[in-house]
Coordinates of N, CA and C in Angstrom, one line a residue:
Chain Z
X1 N 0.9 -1.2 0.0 CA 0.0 0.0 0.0 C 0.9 1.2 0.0
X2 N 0.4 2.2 -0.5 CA 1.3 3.4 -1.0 C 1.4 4.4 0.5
X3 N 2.2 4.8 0.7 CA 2.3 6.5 1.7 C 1.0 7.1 1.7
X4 N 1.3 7.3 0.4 CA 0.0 8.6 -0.3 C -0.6 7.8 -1.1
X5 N -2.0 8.4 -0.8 CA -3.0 7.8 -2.3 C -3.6 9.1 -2.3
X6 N -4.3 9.1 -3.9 CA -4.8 10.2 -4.5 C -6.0 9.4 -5.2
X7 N -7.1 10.5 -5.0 CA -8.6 9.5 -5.8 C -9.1 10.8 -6.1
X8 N -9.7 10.6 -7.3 CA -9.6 9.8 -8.5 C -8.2 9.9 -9.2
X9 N -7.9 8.9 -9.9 CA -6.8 8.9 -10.5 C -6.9 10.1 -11.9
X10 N -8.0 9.9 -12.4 CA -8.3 10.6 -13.6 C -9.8 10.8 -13.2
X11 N -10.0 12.3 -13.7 CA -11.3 13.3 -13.9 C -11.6 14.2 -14.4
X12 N -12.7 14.2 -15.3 CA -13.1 14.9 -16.1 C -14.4 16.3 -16.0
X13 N -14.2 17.1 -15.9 CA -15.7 18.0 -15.7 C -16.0 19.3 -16.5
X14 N -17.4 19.0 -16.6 CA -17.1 20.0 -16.8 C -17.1 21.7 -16.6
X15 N -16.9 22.4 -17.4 CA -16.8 24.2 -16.8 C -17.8 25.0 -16.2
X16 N -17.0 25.0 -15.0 CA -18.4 25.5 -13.9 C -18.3 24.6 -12.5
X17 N -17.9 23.5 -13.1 CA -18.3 22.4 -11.9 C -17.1 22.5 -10.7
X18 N -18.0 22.2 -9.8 CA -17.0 22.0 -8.1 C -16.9 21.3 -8.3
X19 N -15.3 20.7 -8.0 CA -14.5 19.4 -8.2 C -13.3 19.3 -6.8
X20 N -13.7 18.2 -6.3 CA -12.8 17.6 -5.4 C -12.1 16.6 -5.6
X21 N -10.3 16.4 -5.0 CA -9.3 15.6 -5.3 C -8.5 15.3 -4.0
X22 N -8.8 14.2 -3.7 CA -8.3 13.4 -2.6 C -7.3 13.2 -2.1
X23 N -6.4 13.2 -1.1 CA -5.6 12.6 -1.0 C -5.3 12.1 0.7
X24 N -5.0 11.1 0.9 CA -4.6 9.6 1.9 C -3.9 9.6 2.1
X25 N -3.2 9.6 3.4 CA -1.8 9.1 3.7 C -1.4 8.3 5.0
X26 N -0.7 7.6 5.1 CA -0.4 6.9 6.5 C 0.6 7.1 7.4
X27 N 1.3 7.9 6.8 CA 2.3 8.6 7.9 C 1.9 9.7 8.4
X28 N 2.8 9.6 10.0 CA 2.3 10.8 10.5 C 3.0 11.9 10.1
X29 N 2.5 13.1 10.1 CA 2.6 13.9 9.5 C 2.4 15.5 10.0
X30 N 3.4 16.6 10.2 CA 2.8 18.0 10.5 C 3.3 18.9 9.0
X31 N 2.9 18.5 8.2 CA 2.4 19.7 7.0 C 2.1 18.6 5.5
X32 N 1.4 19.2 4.9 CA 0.9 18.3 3.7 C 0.9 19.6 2.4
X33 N 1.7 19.3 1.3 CA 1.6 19.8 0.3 C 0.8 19.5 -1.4
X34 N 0.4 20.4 -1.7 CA -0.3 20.7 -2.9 C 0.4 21.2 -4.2
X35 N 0.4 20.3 -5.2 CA 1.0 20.7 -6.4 C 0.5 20.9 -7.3
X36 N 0.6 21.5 -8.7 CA -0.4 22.2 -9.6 C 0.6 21.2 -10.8
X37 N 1.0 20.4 -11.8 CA 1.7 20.5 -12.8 C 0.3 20.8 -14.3
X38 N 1.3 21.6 -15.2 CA 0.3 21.3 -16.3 C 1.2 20.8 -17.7
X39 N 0.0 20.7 -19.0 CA 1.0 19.8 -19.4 C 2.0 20.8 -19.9
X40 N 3.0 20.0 -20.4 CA 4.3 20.7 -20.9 C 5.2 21.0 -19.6
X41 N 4.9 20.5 -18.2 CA 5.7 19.6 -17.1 C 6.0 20.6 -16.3
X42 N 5.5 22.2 -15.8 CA 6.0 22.7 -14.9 C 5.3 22.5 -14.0
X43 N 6.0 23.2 -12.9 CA 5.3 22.1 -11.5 C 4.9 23.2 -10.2
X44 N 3.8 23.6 -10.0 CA 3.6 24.8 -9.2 C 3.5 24.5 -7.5
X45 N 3.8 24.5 -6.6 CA 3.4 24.8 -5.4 C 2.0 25.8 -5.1
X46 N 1.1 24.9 -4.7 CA -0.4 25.8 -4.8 C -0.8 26.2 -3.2
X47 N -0.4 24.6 -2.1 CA -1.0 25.3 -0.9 C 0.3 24.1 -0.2
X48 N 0.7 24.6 1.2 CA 1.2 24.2 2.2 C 0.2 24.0 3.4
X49 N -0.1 22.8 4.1 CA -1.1 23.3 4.8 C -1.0 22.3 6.4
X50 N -1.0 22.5 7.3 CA -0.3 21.5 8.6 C -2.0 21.7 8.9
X51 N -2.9 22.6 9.2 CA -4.4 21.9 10.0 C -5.6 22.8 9.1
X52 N -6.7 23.0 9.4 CA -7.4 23.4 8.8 C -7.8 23.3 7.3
X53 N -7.9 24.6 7.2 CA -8.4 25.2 5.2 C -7.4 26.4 5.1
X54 N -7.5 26.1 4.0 CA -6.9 27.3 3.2 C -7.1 27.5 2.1
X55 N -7.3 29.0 1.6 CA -7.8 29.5 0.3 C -7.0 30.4 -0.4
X56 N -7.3 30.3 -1.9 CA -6.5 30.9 -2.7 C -7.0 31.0 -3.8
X57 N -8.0 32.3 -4.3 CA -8.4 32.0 -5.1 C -9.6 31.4 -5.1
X58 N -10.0 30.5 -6.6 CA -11.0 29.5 -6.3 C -10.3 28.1 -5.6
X59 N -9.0 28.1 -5.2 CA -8.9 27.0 -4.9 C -8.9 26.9 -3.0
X60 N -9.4 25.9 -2.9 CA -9.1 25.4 -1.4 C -8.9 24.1 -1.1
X61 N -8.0 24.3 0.2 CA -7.0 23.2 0.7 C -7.6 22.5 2.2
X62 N -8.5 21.7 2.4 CA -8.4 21.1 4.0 C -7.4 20.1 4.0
X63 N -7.6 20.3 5.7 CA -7.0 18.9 6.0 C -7.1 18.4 7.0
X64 N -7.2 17.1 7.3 CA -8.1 16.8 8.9 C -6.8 15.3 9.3
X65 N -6.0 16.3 9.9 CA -5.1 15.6 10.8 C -5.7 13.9 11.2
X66 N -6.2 14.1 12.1 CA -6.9 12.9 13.0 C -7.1 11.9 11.7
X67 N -7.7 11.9 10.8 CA -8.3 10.9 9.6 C -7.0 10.7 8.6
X68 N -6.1 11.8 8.5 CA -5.1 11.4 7.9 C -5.6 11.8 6.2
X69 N -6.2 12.9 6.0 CA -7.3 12.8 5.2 C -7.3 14.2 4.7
X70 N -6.6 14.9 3.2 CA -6.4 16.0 3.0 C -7.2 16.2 1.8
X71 N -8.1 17.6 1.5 CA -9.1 17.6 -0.1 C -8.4 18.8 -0.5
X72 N -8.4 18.6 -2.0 CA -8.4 19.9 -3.1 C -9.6 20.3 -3.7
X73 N -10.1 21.5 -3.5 CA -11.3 21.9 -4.0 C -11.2 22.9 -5.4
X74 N -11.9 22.6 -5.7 CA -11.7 24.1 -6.9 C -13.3 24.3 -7.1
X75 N -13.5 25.5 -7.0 CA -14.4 25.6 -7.2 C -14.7 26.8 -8.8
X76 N -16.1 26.7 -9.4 CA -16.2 27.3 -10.6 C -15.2 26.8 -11.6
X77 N -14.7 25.5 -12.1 CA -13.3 25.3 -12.7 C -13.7 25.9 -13.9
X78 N -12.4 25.6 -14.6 CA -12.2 26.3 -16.2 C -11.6 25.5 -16.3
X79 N -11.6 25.4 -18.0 CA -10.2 24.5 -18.9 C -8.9 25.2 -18.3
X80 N -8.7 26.3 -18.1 CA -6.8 26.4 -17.7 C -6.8 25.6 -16.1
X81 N -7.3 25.3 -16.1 CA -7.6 24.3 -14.3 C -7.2 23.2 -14.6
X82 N -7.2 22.3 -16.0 CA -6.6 21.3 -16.6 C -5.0 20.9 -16.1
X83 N -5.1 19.6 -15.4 CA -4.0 20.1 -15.0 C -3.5 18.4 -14.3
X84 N -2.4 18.1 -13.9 CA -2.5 16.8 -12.6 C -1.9 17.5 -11.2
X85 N -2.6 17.2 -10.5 CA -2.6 17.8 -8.9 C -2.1 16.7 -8.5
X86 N -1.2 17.3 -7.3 CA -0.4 15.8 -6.7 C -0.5 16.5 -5.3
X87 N -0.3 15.4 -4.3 CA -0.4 15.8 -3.1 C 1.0 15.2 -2.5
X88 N 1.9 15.9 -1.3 CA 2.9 15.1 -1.3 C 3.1 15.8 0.4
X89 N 3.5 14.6 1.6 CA 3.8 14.9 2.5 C 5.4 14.2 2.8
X90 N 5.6 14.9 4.3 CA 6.8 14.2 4.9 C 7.1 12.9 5.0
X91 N 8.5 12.2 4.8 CA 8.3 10.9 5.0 C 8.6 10.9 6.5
X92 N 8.5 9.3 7.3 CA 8.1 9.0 8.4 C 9.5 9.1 8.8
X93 N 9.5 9.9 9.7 CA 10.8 10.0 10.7 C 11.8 10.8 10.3
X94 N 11.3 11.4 8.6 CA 11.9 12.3 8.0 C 11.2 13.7 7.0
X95 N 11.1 14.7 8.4 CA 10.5 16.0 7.9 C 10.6 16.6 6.5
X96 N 12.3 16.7 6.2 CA 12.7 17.2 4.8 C 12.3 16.5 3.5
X97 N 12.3 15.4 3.7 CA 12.3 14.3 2.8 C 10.6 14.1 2.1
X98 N 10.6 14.0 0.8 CA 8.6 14.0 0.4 C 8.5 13.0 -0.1
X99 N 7.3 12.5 0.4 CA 6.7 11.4 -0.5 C 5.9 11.8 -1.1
X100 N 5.7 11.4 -2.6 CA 4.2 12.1 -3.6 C 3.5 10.7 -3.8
X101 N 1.8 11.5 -4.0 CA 1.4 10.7 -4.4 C 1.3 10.7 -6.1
X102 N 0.6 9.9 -6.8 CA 1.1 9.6 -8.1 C 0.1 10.4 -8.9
X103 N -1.0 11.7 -8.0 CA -1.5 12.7 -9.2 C -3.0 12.4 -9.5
X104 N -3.7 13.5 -9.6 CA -4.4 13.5 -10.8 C -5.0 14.2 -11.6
X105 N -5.2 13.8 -12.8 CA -5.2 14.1 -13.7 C -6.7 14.7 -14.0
X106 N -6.4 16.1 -14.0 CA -7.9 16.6 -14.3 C -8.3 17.2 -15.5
X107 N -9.1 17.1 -16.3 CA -9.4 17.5 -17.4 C -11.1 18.3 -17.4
X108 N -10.6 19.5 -17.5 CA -11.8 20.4 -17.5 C -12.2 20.8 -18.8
X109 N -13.7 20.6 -19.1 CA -13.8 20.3 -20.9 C -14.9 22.4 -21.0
X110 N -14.8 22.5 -22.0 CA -15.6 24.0 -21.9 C -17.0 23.6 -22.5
Chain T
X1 N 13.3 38.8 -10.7 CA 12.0 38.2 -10.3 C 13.0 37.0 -9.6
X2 N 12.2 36.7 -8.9 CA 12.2 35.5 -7.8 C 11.7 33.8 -8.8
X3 N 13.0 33.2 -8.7 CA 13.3 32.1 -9.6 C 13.9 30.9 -9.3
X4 N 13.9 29.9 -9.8 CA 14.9 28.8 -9.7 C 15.3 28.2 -11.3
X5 N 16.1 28.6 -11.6 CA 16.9 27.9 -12.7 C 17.6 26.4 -12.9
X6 N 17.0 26.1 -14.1 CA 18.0 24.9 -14.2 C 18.6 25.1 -15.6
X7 N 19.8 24.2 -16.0 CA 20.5 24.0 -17.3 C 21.3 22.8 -17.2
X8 N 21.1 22.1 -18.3 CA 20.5 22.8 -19.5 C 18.7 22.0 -19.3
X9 N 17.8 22.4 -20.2 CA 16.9 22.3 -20.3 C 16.3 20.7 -21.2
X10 N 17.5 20.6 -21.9 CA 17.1 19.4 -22.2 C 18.6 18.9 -23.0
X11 N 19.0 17.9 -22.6 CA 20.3 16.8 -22.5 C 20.0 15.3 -23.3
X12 N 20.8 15.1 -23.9 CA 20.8 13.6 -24.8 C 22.3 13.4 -24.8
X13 N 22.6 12.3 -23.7 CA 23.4 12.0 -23.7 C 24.0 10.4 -24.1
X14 N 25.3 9.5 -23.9 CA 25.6 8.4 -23.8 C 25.8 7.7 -22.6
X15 N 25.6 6.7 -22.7 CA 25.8 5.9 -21.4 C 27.4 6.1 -21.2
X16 N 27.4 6.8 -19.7 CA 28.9 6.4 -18.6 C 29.5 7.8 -18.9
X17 N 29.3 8.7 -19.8 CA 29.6 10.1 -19.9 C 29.0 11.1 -18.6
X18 N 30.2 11.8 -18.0 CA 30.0 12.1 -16.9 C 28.9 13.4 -17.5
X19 N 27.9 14.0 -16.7 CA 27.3 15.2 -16.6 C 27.0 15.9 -15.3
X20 N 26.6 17.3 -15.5 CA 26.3 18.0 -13.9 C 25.1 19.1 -14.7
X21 N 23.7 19.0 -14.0 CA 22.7 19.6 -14.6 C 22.3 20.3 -13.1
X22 N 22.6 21.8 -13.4 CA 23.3 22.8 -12.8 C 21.5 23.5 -11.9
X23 N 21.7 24.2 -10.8 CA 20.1 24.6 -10.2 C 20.6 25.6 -9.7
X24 N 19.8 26.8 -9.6 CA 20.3 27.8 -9.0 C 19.1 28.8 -8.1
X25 N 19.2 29.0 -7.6 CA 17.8 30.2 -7.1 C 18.3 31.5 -6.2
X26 N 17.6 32.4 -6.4 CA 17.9 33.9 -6.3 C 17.5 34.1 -5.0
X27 N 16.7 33.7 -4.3 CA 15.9 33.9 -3.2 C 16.6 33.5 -2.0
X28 N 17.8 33.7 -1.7 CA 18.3 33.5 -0.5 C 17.9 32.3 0.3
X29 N 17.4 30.9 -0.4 CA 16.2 30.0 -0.1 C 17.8 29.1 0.9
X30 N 17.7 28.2 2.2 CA 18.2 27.3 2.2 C 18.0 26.2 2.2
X31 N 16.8 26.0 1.8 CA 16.6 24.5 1.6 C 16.4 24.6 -0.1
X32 N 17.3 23.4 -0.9 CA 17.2 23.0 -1.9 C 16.9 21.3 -2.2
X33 N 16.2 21.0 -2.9 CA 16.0 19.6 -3.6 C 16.0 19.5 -4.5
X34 N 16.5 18.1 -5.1 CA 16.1 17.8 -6.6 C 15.0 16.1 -6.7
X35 N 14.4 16.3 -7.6 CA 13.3 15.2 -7.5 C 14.0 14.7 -8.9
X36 N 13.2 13.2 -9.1 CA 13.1 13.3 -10.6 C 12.1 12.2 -10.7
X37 N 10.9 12.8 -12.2 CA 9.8 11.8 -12.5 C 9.5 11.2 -13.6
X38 N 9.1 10.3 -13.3 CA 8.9 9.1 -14.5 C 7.3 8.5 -14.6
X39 N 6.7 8.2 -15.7 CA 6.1 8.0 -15.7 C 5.4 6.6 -15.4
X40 N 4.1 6.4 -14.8 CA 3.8 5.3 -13.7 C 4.4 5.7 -12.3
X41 N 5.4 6.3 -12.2 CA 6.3 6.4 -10.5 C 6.0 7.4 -10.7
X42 N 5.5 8.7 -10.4 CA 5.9 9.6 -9.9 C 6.9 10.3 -10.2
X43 N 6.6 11.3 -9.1 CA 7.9 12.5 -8.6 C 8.9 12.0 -7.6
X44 N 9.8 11.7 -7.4 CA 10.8 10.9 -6.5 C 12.2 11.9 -6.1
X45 N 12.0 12.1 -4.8 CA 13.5 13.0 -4.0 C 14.4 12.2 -4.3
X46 N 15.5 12.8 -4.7 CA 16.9 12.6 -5.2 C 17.7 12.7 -3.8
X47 N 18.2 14.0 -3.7 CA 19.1 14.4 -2.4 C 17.9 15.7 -2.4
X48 N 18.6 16.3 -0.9 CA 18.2 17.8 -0.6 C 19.4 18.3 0.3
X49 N 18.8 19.6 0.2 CA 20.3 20.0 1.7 C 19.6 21.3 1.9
X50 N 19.6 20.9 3.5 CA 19.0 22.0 4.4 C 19.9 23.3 4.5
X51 N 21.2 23.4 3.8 CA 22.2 24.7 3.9 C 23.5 24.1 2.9
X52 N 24.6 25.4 3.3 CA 25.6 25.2 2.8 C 26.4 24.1 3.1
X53 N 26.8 23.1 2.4 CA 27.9 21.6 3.3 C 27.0 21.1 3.9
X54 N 25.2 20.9 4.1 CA 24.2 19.9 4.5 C 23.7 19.2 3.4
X55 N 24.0 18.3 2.8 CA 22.8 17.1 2.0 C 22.4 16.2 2.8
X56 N 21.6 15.6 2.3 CA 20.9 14.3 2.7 C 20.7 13.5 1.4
X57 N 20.1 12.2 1.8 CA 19.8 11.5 0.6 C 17.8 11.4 0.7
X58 N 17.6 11.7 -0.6 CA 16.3 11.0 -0.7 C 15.6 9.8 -0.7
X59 N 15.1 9.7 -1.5 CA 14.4 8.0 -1.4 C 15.3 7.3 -3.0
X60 N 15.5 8.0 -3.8 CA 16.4 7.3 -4.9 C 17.5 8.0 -5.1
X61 N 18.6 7.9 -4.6 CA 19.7 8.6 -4.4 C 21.1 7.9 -4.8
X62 N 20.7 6.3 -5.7 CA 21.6 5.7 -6.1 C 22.2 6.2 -8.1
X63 N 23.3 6.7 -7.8 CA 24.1 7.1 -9.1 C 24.1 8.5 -9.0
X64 N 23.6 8.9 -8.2 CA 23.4 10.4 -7.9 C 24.5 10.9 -7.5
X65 N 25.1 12.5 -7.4 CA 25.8 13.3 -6.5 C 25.1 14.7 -6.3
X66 N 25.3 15.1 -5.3 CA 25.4 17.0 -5.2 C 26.2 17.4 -4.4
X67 N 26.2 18.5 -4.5 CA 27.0 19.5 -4.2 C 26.5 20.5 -3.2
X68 N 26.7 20.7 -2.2 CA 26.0 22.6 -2.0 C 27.2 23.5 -1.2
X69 N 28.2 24.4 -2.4 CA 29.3 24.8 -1.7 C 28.7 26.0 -1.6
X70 N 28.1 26.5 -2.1 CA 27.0 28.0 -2.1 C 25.5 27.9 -2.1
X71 N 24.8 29.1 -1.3 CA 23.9 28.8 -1.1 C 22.6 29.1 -2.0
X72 N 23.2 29.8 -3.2 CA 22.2 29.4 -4.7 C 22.1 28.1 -5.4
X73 N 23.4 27.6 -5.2 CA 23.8 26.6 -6.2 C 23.3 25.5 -5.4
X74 N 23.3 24.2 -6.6 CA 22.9 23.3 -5.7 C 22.8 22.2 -7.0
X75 N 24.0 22.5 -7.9 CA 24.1 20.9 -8.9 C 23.7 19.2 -8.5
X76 N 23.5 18.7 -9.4 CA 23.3 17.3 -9.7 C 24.4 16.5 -10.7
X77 N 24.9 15.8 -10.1 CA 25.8 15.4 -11.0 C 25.9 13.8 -11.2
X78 N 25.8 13.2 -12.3 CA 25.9 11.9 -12.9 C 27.2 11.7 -12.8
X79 N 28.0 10.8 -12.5 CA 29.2 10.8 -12.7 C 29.7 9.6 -14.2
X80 N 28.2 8.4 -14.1 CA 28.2 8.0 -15.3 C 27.1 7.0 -15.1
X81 N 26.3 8.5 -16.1 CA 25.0 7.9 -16.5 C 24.7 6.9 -17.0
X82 N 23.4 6.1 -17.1 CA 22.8 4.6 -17.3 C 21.4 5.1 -17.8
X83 N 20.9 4.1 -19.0 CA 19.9 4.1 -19.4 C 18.4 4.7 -18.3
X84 N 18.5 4.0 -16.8 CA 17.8 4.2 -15.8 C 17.7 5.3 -15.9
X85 N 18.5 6.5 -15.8 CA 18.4 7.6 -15.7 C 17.4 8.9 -16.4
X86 N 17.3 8.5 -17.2 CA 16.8 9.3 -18.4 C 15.5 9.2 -17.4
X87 N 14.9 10.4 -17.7 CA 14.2 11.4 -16.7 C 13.8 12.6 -17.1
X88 N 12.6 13.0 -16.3 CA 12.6 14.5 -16.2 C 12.7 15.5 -14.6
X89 N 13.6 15.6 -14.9 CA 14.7 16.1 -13.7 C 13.9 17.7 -12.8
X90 N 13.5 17.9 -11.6 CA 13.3 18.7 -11.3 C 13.9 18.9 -10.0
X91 N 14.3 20.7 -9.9 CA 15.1 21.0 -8.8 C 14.4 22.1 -7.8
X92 N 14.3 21.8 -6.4 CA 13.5 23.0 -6.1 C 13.8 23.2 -5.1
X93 N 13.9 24.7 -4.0 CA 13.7 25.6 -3.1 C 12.7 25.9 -2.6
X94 N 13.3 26.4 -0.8 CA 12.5 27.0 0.0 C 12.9 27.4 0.7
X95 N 12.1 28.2 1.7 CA 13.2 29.2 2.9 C 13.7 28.3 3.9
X96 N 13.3 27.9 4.7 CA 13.3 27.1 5.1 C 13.3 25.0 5.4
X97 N 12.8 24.8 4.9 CA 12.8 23.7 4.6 C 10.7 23.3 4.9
X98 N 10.5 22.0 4.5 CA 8.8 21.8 4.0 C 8.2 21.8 5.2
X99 N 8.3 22.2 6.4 CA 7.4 22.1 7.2 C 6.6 23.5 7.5
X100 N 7.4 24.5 7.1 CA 7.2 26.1 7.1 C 6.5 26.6 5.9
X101 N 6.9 26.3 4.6 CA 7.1 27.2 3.3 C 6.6 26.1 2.2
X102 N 6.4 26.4 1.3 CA 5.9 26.0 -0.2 C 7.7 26.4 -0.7
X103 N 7.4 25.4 -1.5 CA 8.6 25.2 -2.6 C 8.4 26.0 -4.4
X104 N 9.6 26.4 -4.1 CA 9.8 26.5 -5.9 C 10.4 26.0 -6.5
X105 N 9.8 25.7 -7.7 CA 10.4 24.7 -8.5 C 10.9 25.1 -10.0
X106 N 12.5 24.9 -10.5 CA 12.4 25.0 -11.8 C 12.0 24.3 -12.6
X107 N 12.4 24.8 -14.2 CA 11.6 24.5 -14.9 C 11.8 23.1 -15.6
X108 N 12.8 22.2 -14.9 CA 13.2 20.8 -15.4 C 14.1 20.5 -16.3
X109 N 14.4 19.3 -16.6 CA 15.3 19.1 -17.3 C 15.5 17.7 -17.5
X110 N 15.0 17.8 -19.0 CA 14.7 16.7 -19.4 C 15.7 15.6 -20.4
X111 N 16.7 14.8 -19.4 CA 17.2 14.0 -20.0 C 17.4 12.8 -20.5
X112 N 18.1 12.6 -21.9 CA 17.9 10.5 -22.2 C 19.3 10.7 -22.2
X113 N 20.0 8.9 -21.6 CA 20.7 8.7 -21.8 C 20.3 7.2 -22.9
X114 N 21.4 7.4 -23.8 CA 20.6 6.4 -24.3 C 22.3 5.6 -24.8

């Protein structure tokens, strides 16, 4: 079983729609990060987040310690929202060090 | 503007020919990393180094080197590449290291060894 999981692996919606993107992990953990890649491979840093929510824009970041259990929200998407979101936290016994999960891939159609 | 550089941007090399695919960032950042991703695996930590003369190893850190004699720089160096390698290479910064800050990331570097 993986560190990190991310669900759905692939998703599609369309423009307008609230979309949520999952991510699982089993290590413990005090901060969980959010990545933006699009295609053509650059790789954005979106949200840093150790408890709560956080907002930015249309996007928002929970994350509920106790369940181990972090969501990406976007709300109102668009096609430039097209993108794979990855979620990646600390490895176990090692703060600096990240494990990713393997992404996903969202396709927002107009 | 506030950056992280890499070079070269895209490499085709031979097997066992040494290379060093160079990172740099502007932002007085001291935490640096390099990842590299493949498709099916992910994004996977290489090394990192919390300062000047600090690395660590990541989770695939075999055929790998770095360097951090300054605190922009922060090379990757093959000493002799292998088919395995061929990748797309990414190197990134922070102020501190991931428990505080979001990371920057350059723009990759995408190499075959073939």
């Amino acid at each position: 079983k993986n560190e990190v999981e991310q669900s759905p692996q692939n998703l599609t919606a369309q423009e307008g729609e609230f979309i949520t993107i999952n991510c699982s992990y089993s290590v413990g953990i005090s901060a969980l990060h959010w990545l933006q890649q699009h295609p053509g491979g650059g790789i954005v840093s979106l949200f840093m987040l150790s408890s709560g929510k956080k907002k930015h824009g249309r996007l928002i970041a929970t994350i509920n310690i106790q369940e181990k259990h972090s969501s990406l929200h976007i709300t109102a998407s668009h096609p430039r929202d097209s993108a794979v979101y990855i979620c990646a936290v600390p490895g176990r016994g090692a703060t600096n060090k990240l494990i990713f999960g393997t992404g996903t891939l969202l396709a927002v159609q107009p | 503007e506030a950056q992280v550089t890499q070079n070269p941007r895209y490499l085709i090399t031979v097997t066992g020919k040494k290379l060093t695919v160079t990172c740099s960032q502007n932002m007085n950042h001291e935490y640096m990393s390099w990842y590299r991703q493949d498709p099916g695996l992910g994004l996977r930590q290489i090394y990192y180094s919390m300062n000047v003369e600090v690395t660590d190893k990541g989770d695939v850190p075999e055929g790998y080197k770095v360097s951090r004699k300054e605190k922009r720089n922060f090379p990757l160096i093959l000493e002799s590449p292998s088919p395995n390698q061929t990748s797309l290479y990414f190197c990134a910064s922070s102020p501190t290291g991931l428990l505080s800050y979001e990371q920057y990331f350059g723009p990759g570097t995408r190499l075959t060894v073939t």
